[in-house]
Amino acid sequence: MSDSYNPQEIESSVQEYWETQQAFKAEENNQQEKFYCLSMFPYPSGRLHIGHVRNYTIGDVISRYQRMQGKNVMQPMGWDAFGLPAENAAINNKVPPAKWTYENIDYMRSQLKRLGFSYDWSRELATCHPKYYRWEQWFFTKLYEKGLVYKKKATVNWDPVDQTVLANEQVIDGRGWRSGAVVERKEIEQWFLKITAYADELLNDLDQLEGWPDQVKMMQHNWIGRSEGVEIKFAIENIEGQEQTSVSVYTTRPDTLMGASYIAIAPEHMLAHYAAKNASEIDDFINQCKQTKVSEAEISTLEKQGMDTGLFAIHPISNKKIPVWIANFVLIEYGSGAVMSVPAHDQRDWEFAKKYNLPIIPVITNEQNSNNVDVSEGAFTDKGWLFNSQQFDGLSSQEAFEEIAKELETQNKGSKQINYRLRDWGVSRQRYWGCPIPIIHCDSCGSVPVPEQDLPVLLPEDIDLDGTSSPLNKLDDFINVNCPKCGTPAKRETDTFDTFFESSWYFARYCSVDNDQSMLDERAEYWLPVDQYIGGIEHAVLHLLYARFFNKLMRDHGLYEYDEPFKNLLTQGMVLKDGAKMSKSKGNTVDPEELINRYGADTVRLFVMFAAPPDHSLEWSDTAVEGSYRFINKLWRMVESFKEIVNERQEISASELNESQNNLHRKVHETIQKVTDDIGRRYTFNTAIAANMELSNELQKFDDHSTQGQAIHQQALESIVLMLSPIIPHVCHILWQKLGNSQAVHEVQWPKVDVNALKKDNMKLVVQVNGKKRATISVAANADNKQIEETALSDENVSRAITDKNVVKVIIVPGRLINIVVK
RNA sequence: GCCCGGGUGGCGAAAUUGGUAGACGCAAGGGACUUAAAAUCCCUCGGUAGAUAAUACCGUGCCGGUUCGACUCCGGCCCCGGGCACCA
């Protein structure tokens, strides 16, 4: 009697086995090569979605594969537990965010366990727990002492009805999502981390990251955006007595300076406020510009609008007067909040100048000693040679860069400067469900960090939320404290950290998760850096840049020595259904739990790995899941029926194999070679699975009950079970036992390629004539080019294709094809 | 708007360094087994012509180029997706 495949039964029993054996508990061991495999931890939103399943299956396959390669593997899991959704749930359902979050964590943990991931659960962490966040509060106070933290005004989305700050995603068509009020930009005091102090290192160290996709490195490179240019000071006319009597601009194209025809400033610029004092239409315009949310995408897609301030700037070289305009697309956050506009040589400036009838002064042409450039249809943005530029005429753009910078420096009106697009990291959030910023505001001492012995600053958990302002502002017990320095009554900071703060260092804390005496310890030195990090491509810049930054901060604080946190990075694509990202609002989600109930975890894991390579987006298909289930059933039956014919384990004797045994033997080792490369190097799990399916198809046709037949058959089945065990671990655990093995499959060594088995007597070559396939020929594996050519030319189809023509040349690509070029 | 990806049969995909386009799977059609169904097994499966053959031509978003040879490289365009600093 043979058993039939019952996924529910075997999965729970295998999971129980792993748990009682503590099979995946990781311990530091200097005798063994370590492998730290990390998947981006989830936000505990309530239930796992398919994107999680995909991400964590990839991580688990890599972990199990590396374990079979003999590595000491650590794969932890935790929860990115602070964030907005908990507050929304609290408002909607009257349940405190902490309760909601911890309940979600419990549920999602049970879902992860049902999927059979090989996590070391003893290292689990949740960022909303004081045991975790106390260390980031501590670290923040250390950064404060080092001068890497400062306070400044920054813009937020303000809902004037709910009296609350809104996240960008809470602003819909310019209105607050709850109140429907038109949102305004508002400036408030916030804490910043000096990430710009590390801009050069963050940029240069990208070169070290050989295991990162070029795409991600390119995005970070462009995000940091290092540029070399000149900062130029334009004096403002008739503005004596004001705080600011000039305006600074930064340009990467000082060679176009003589073509500057106006200055554009941000609506929040000090000069804009000055100009608005006596002109109500300017004031109106500034207010109108405020009614847009704080996002670069939003601002750069706005219709370009501007208003003349009536002020004039003095051109630093020509001393001519040029007007100062307010423009809605100039960002106060970036640089000095002002730009010099050269409409002839910048497309955006050109469009603005056309719209408002401002002068367009061409000064660059693509021929030397010419003044011939057409800017009637658009700006000429290439570099070239100067004209119309006084003493700089005839210089190349590159020469002019130097000469103009020198002239400005001499006159004390500007200097060469390196600039970054990267801005300092604003970490303050005006929200409840986050880590309290450990600062106390004292009237006489200013901002005072909370002393180490008073940490953690606990977030009060039993609260009500109503959607207006932060509840921390209303908790007198929380706010009213004595100043740690002078002891007089003071106020506690009520802002919390950006949740990126927590996710910037969790990778390190897993190593020392139980340490209540310090943030990290020597165990971090053993495990770090992360050998393989896996997560969504949507994190390519922000999270991954902040984590790299935090890593350098921790290194510079002596917490450990490594420059970069993640050696290898795999960015997985989105999971789509009907061509759109799965989301609750679109109603196109698939609940993995239902699939597990129906088919078992192995089928779900197999499908998500088979449907597409990990970095592609994955198009969900319900029917295709059936196919994965069918394949597992087929594999099960193959093992069952093999057990019926086999008497006892037979050993392969290579010299005794007949042709079909030899062919299968070769196929087994070709498959091992391919699958090892696919999983170990290429991360193309889909083709690794396909190769195993191909081998299974051949094996199914193999009906040879002889001694050697059984030996080859056994090896083929065992190889398939071993190679698929990282992907479908439960069923492979059982099948491995059924094949007569006592060791647990996750502890077995990965199969090795026998190079002798790969040898072939003949090879097939394609014959092309003028690049078109005309025939396939078979020649001896050691045939020389002359023999290959003769065989090819004697082929019937080939000779037909070249009749009446002259052979010009013959190209032979070893082992692949032969191309006969004729005329 | 800016930065980064992607586009191949009815569908998901494969083709790893410029060398046989469509492996593997899904769906579909035909057949075997069965009283029947499910399950399983076998066959066909990019298009056109041809006889369900041999074979020929066309075919990897569009237009053009380089090459003996282009899904792959180059130039230009169209469409889709990700990110844009307070979603995570």
mmCIF file of C-alpha atoms in Angstrom, chain A residues 39-258:
data_model
loop_
_atom_site.group_PDB
_atom_site.id
_atom_site.type_symbol
_atom_site.label_atom_id
_atom_site.label_comp_id
_atom_site.label_asym_id
_atom_site.label_seq_id
_atom_site.Cartn_x
_atom_site.Cartn_y
_atom_site.Cartn_z
ATOM 1 C CA SER A 39 14.701 39.435 4.673
ATOM 2 C CA MET A 40 13.193 42.871 5.237
ATOM 3 C CA PHE A 41 10.943 42.604 8.264
ATOM 4 C CA PRO A 42 7.237 43.208 7.774
ATOM 5 C CA TYR A 43 4.974 45.889 9.104
ATOM 6 C CA PRO A 44 2.392 43.965 11.194
ATOM 7 C CA SER A 45 -0.595 45.058 9.173
ATOM 8 C CA GLY A 46 -2.782 42.107 10.144
ATOM 9 C CA ARG A 47 -2.237 39.299 7.691
ATOM 10 C CA LEU A 48 0.556 38.197 5.422
ATOM 11 C CA HIS A 49 0.123 39.058 1.760
ATOM 12 C CA ILE A 50 1.627 37.308 -1.240
ATOM 13 C CA GLY A 51 4.460 39.840 -1.437
ATOM 14 C CA HIS A 52 5.593 38.750 2.043
ATOM 15 C CA VAL A 53 5.350 35.096 1.058
ATOM 16 C CA ARG A 54 7.497 35.761 -1.966
ATOM 17 C CA ASN A 55 10.110 37.776 -0.075
ATOM 18 C CA TYR A 56 10.403 35.266 2.755
ATOM 19 C CA THR A 57 10.431 32.222 0.510
ATOM 20 C CA ILE A 58 13.394 33.684 -1.390
ATOM 21 C CA GLY A 59 15.208 34.256 1.916
ATOM 22 C CA ASP A 60 14.382 30.783 3.124
ATOM 23 C CA VAL A 61 15.543 29.096 -0.073
ATOM 24 C CA ILE A 62 18.869 30.921 0.130
ATOM 25 C CA SER A 63 19.230 30.107 3.851
ATOM 26 C CA ARG A 64 18.503 26.415 3.396
ATOM 27 C CA TYR A 65 20.760 26.222 0.357
ATOM 28 C CA GLN A 66 23.655 27.835 2.266
ATOM 29 C CA ARG A 67 23.086 25.470 5.191
ATOM 30 C CA MET A 68 23.432 22.545 2.774
ATOM 31 C CA GLN A 69 26.676 24.148 1.591
ATOM 32 C CA GLY A 70 27.978 23.694 5.121
ATOM 33 C CA LYS A 71 27.596 27.276 6.374
ATOM 34 C CA ASN A 72 26.554 28.325 9.865
ATOM 35 C CA VAL A 73 23.333 30.083 8.874
ATOM 36 C CA MET A 74 21.454 32.709 10.861
ATOM 37 C CA GLN A 75 18.060 33.784 9.588
ATOM 38 C CA PRO A 76 16.083 35.985 11.993
ATOM 39 C CA MET A 77 12.637 37.578 11.799
ATOM 40 C CA GLY A 78 11.012 40.529 13.544
ATOM 41 C CA TRP A 79 8.475 43.319 13.243
ATOM 42 C CA ASP A 80 8.677 46.878 11.974
ATOM 43 C CA ALA A 81 5.975 47.670 14.437
ATOM 44 C CA PHE A 82 5.602 51.452 14.656
ATOM 45 C CA GLY A 83 3.647 53.306 11.985
ATOM 46 C CA LEU A 84 0.553 55.045 10.770
ATOM 47 C CA PRO A 85 -1.830 52.103 10.155
ATOM 48 C CA ALA A 86 -1.931 51.299 13.886
ATOM 49 C CA GLU A 87 -3.127 54.841 14.569
ATOM 50 C CA ASN A 88 -5.783 54.608 11.885
ATOM 51 C CA ALA A 89 -6.998 51.289 13.259
ATOM 52 C CA ALA A 90 -7.118 52.887 16.689
ATOM 53 C CA ILE A 91 -9.255 55.753 15.440
ATOM 54 C CA ASN A 92 -11.588 53.503 13.473
ATOM 55 C CA ASN A 93 -11.962 50.645 15.943
ATOM 56 C CA LYS A 94 -11.273 52.298 19.296
ATOM 57 C CA VAL A 95 -8.497 49.858 20.062
ATOM 58 C CA PRO A 96 -5.130 51.110 21.392
ATOM 59 C CA PRO A 97 -2.337 50.892 18.780
ATOM 60 C CA ALA A 98 -0.179 48.707 21.034
ATOM 61 C CA LYS A 99 -2.896 46.106 21.491
ATOM 62 C CA TRP A 100 -3.722 46.115 17.779
ATOM 63 C CA THR A 101 -0.050 45.751 16.846
ATOM 64 C CA TYR A 102 0.793 42.943 19.259
ATOM 65 C CA GLU A 103 -2.291 40.985 18.217
ATOM 66 C CA ASN A 104 -1.333 41.335 14.574
ATOM 67 C CA ILE A 105 2.177 40.176 15.377
ATOM 68 C CA ASP A 106 0.830 37.039 17.066
ATOM 69 C CA TYR A 107 -1.349 36.228 14.108
ATOM 70 C CA MET A 108 1.292 36.888 11.465
ATOM 71 C CA ARG A 109 3.890 34.916 13.398
ATOM 72 C CA SER A 110 1.613 31.882 13.265
ATOM 73 C CA GLN A 111 1.213 32.406 9.521
ATOM 74 C CA LEU A 112 4.989 32.531 9.033
ATOM 75 C CA LYS A 113 5.348 29.326 11.032
ATOM 76 C CA ARG A 114 2.833 27.573 8.820
ATOM 77 C CA LEU A 115 4.981 28.461 5.815
ATOM 78 C CA GLY A 116 7.880 26.542 7.311
ATOM 79 C CA PHE A 117 10.537 29.283 7.197
ATOM 80 C CA SER A 118 13.793 28.323 8.886
ATOM 81 C CA TYR A 119 13.964 31.281 11.273
ATOM 82 C CA ASP A 120 15.755 31.400 14.552
ATOM 83 C CA TRP A 121 12.716 32.571 16.490
ATOM 84 C CA SER A 122 14.746 33.094 19.661
ATOM 85 C CA ARG A 123 16.019 36.315 18.045
ATOM 86 C CA GLU A 124 12.597 37.786 17.273
ATOM 87 C CA LEU A 125 12.223 41.511 17.954
ATOM 88 C CA ALA A 126 9.512 44.143 17.672
ATOM 89 C CA THR A 127 10.572 47.763 17.229
ATOM 90 C CA CYS A 128 7.668 49.055 19.348
ATOM 91 C CA HIS A 129 9.026 47.236 22.405
ATOM 92 C CA PRO A 130 11.035 49.364 24.874
ATOM 93 C CA LYS A 131 13.773 46.690 24.920
ATOM 94 C CA TYR A 132 14.356 47.624 21.302
ATOM 95 C CA TYR A 133 13.683 51.338 21.105
ATOM 96 C CA ARG A 134 15.583 52.251 24.279
ATOM 97 C CA TRP A 135 18.799 51.657 22.330
ATOM 98 C CA GLU A 136 17.898 53.958 19.513
ATOM 99 C CA GLN A 137 17.001 56.616 22.073
ATOM 100 C CA TRP A 138 20.380 56.034 23.681
ATOM 101 C CA PHE A 139 22.138 56.202 20.328
ATOM 102 C CA PHE A 140 20.309 59.401 19.410
ATOM 103 C CA THR A 141 21.619 61.089 22.575
ATOM 104 C CA LYS A 142 25.132 59.979 21.621
ATOM 105 C CA LEU A 143 24.690 61.468 18.142
ATOM 106 C CA TYR A 144 23.409 64.640 19.778
ATOM 107 C CA GLU A 145 26.563 64.872 21.888
ATOM 108 C CA LYS A 146 28.645 64.446 18.736
ATOM 109 C CA GLY A 147 26.860 67.290 16.961
ATOM 110 C CA LEU A 148 25.294 65.046 14.345
ATOM 111 C CA VAL A 149 21.780 66.091 15.372
ATOM 112 C CA TYR A 150 20.301 69.545 15.015
ATOM 113 C CA LYS A 151 17.001 71.348 14.930
ATOM 114 C CA LYS A 152 15.626 73.501 12.128
ATOM 115 C CA LYS A 153 12.392 74.525 10.517
ATOM 116 C CA ALA A 154 10.971 72.267 7.857
ATOM 117 C CA THR A 155 7.777 72.097 5.849
ATOM 118 C CA VAL A 156 4.912 69.704 6.603
ATOM 119 C CA ASN A 157 1.397 69.122 5.263
ATOM 120 C CA TRP A 158 -0.969 70.845 7.668
ATOM 121 C CA ASP A 159 -4.651 70.021 7.968
ATOM 122 C CA PRO A 160 -6.196 73.252 9.320
ATOM 123 C CA VAL A 161 -9.434 71.539 10.372
ATOM 124 C CA ASP A 162 -8.070 68.483 12.192
ATOM 125 C CA GLN A 163 -5.127 70.622 13.403
ATOM 126 C CA THR A 164 -2.754 67.855 12.524
ATOM 127 C CA VAL A 165 0.234 67.090 10.330
ATOM 128 C CA LEU A 166 -0.541 64.748 7.454
ATOM 129 C CA ALA A 167 1.664 62.247 5.690
ATOM 130 C CA ASN A 168 1.927 62.654 1.917
ATOM 131 C CA GLU A 169 -0.299 59.617 1.383
ATOM 132 C CA GLN A 170 -2.955 61.223 3.586
ATOM 133 C CA VAL A 171 -3.257 64.171 1.221
ATOM 134 C CA ILE A 172 -5.626 63.337 -1.601
ATOM 135 C CA ASP A 173 -6.025 65.867 -4.415
ATOM 136 C CA GLY A 174 -4.687 68.564 -2.123
ATOM 137 C CA ARG A 175 -7.128 67.806 0.705
ATOM 138 C CA GLY A 176 -6.885 66.040 4.062
ATOM 139 C CA TRP A 177 -8.210 62.490 3.775
ATOM 140 C CA ARG A 178 -10.453 62.763 6.851
ATOM 141 C CA SER A 179 -11.462 66.411 7.054
ATOM 142 C CA GLY A 180 -11.481 67.164 3.336
ATOM 143 C CA ALA A 181 -9.882 70.522 4.173
ATOM 144 C CA VAL A 182 -7.463 72.096 1.715
ATOM 145 C CA VAL A 183 -4.030 71.211 3.034
ATOM 146 C CA GLU A 184 -1.404 73.900 3.561
ATOM 147 C CA ARG A 185 2.330 73.754 3.725
ATOM 148 C CA LYS A 186 3.502 74.830 7.149
ATOM 149 C CA GLU A 187 6.948 75.265 8.633
ATOM 150 C CA ILE A 188 7.661 73.785 12.044
ATOM 151 C CA GLU A 189 10.773 73.028 14.105
ATOM 152 C CA GLN A 190 12.078 69.505 13.575
ATOM 153 C CA TRP A 191 15.088 67.320 14.415
ATOM 154 C CA PHE A 192 17.555 66.437 11.692
ATOM 155 C CA LEU A 193 20.388 63.929 11.337
ATOM 156 C CA LYS A 194 23.421 65.135 9.394
ATOM 157 C CA ILE A 195 23.420 62.491 6.695
ATOM 158 C CA THR A 196 25.042 65.052 4.369
ATOM 159 C CA ALA A 197 28.187 64.807 6.497
ATOM 160 C CA TYR A 198 28.448 61.248 5.141
ATOM 161 C CA ALA A 199 27.431 62.063 1.564
ATOM 162 C CA ASP A 200 30.866 61.452 0.078
ATOM 163 C CA GLU A 201 31.366 58.190 1.939
ATOM 164 C CA LEU A 202 27.880 56.949 1.065
ATOM 165 C CA LEU A 203 28.642 57.731 -2.556
ATOM 166 C CA ASN A 204 32.167 56.331 -2.733
ATOM 167 C CA ASP A 205 31.407 53.136 -0.834
ATOM 168 C CA LEU A 206 28.844 52.148 -3.452
ATOM 169 C CA ASP A 207 31.897 50.876 -5.341
ATOM 170 C CA GLN A 208 32.499 48.315 -2.584
ATOM 171 C CA LEU A 209 29.056 46.818 -3.052
ATOM 172 C CA GLU A 210 29.826 44.234 -5.704
ATOM 173 C CA GLY A 211 26.899 42.110 -4.591
ATOM 174 C CA TRP A 212 24.328 44.853 -5.171
ATOM 175 C CA PRO A 213 22.328 45.300 -8.368
ATOM 176 C CA ASP A 214 23.752 48.090 -10.551
ATOM 177 C CA GLN A 215 20.268 49.525 -10.790
ATOM 178 C CA VAL A 216 20.086 50.163 -7.028
ATOM 179 C CA LYS A 217 23.613 51.595 -6.875
ATOM 180 C CA MET A 218 22.747 53.928 -9.763
ATOM 181 C CA MET A 219 19.593 55.127 -8.008
ATOM 182 C CA GLN A 220 21.524 55.858 -4.802
ATOM 183 C CA HIS A 221 24.284 57.535 -6.786
ATOM 184 C CA ASN A 222 21.778 59.855 -8.436
ATOM 185 C CA TRP A 223 19.897 60.427 -5.208
ATOM 186 C CA ILE A 224 23.050 61.641 -3.448
ATOM 187 C CA GLY A 225 23.630 63.705 -6.566
ATOM 188 C CA ARG A 226 27.105 65.118 -6.098
ATOM 189 C CA SER A 227 27.786 68.023 -8.404
ATOM 190 C CA GLU A 228 30.546 70.541 -8.913
ATOM 191 C CA GLY A 229 29.506 74.100 -9.497
ATOM 192 C CA VAL A 230 29.795 77.689 -8.363
ATOM 193 C CA GLU A 231 27.905 79.546 -5.691
ATOM 194 C CA ILE A 232 27.196 83.088 -6.857
ATOM 195 C CA LYS A 233 26.075 86.036 -4.798
ATOM 196 C CA PHE A 234 23.727 88.516 -6.478
ATOM 197 C CA ALA A 235 23.313 91.820 -4.627
ATOM 198 C CA ILE A 236 19.744 93.069 -4.305
ATOM 199 C CA GLU A 237 19.049 96.665 -5.197
ATOM 200 C CA ASN A 238 17.500 99.137 -2.764
ATOM 201 C CA ILE A 239 17.132 96.790 0.132
ATOM 202 C CA GLU A 240 19.462 98.423 2.679
ATOM 203 C CA GLY A 241 18.583 97.816 6.284
ATOM 204 C CA GLN A 242 17.221 94.357 5.625
ATOM 205 C CA GLU A 243 18.696 91.273 7.192
ATOM 206 C CA GLN A 244 19.577 89.895 3.789
ATOM 207 C CA THR A 245 20.859 92.206 1.060
ATOM 208 C CA SER A 246 21.920 89.617 -1.457
ATOM 209 C CA VAL A 247 20.713 86.301 -2.789
ATOM 210 C CA SER A 248 22.908 83.238 -3.259
ATOM 211 C CA VAL A 249 22.404 80.790 -6.078
ATOM 212 C CA TYR A 250 24.208 77.579 -6.933
ATOM 213 C CA THR A 251 24.798 76.595 -10.557
ATOM 214 C CA THR A 252 26.600 73.758 -12.302
ATOM 215 C CA ARG A 253 26.698 75.931 -15.419
ATOM 216 C CA PRO A 254 28.582 79.102 -14.496
ATOM 217 C CA ASP A 255 29.630 79.252 -18.173
ATOM 218 C CA THR A 256 26.088 80.486 -18.925
ATOM 219 C CA LEU A 257 26.264 83.267 -16.327
ATOM 220 C CA MET A 258 26.198 86.081 -18.915
#
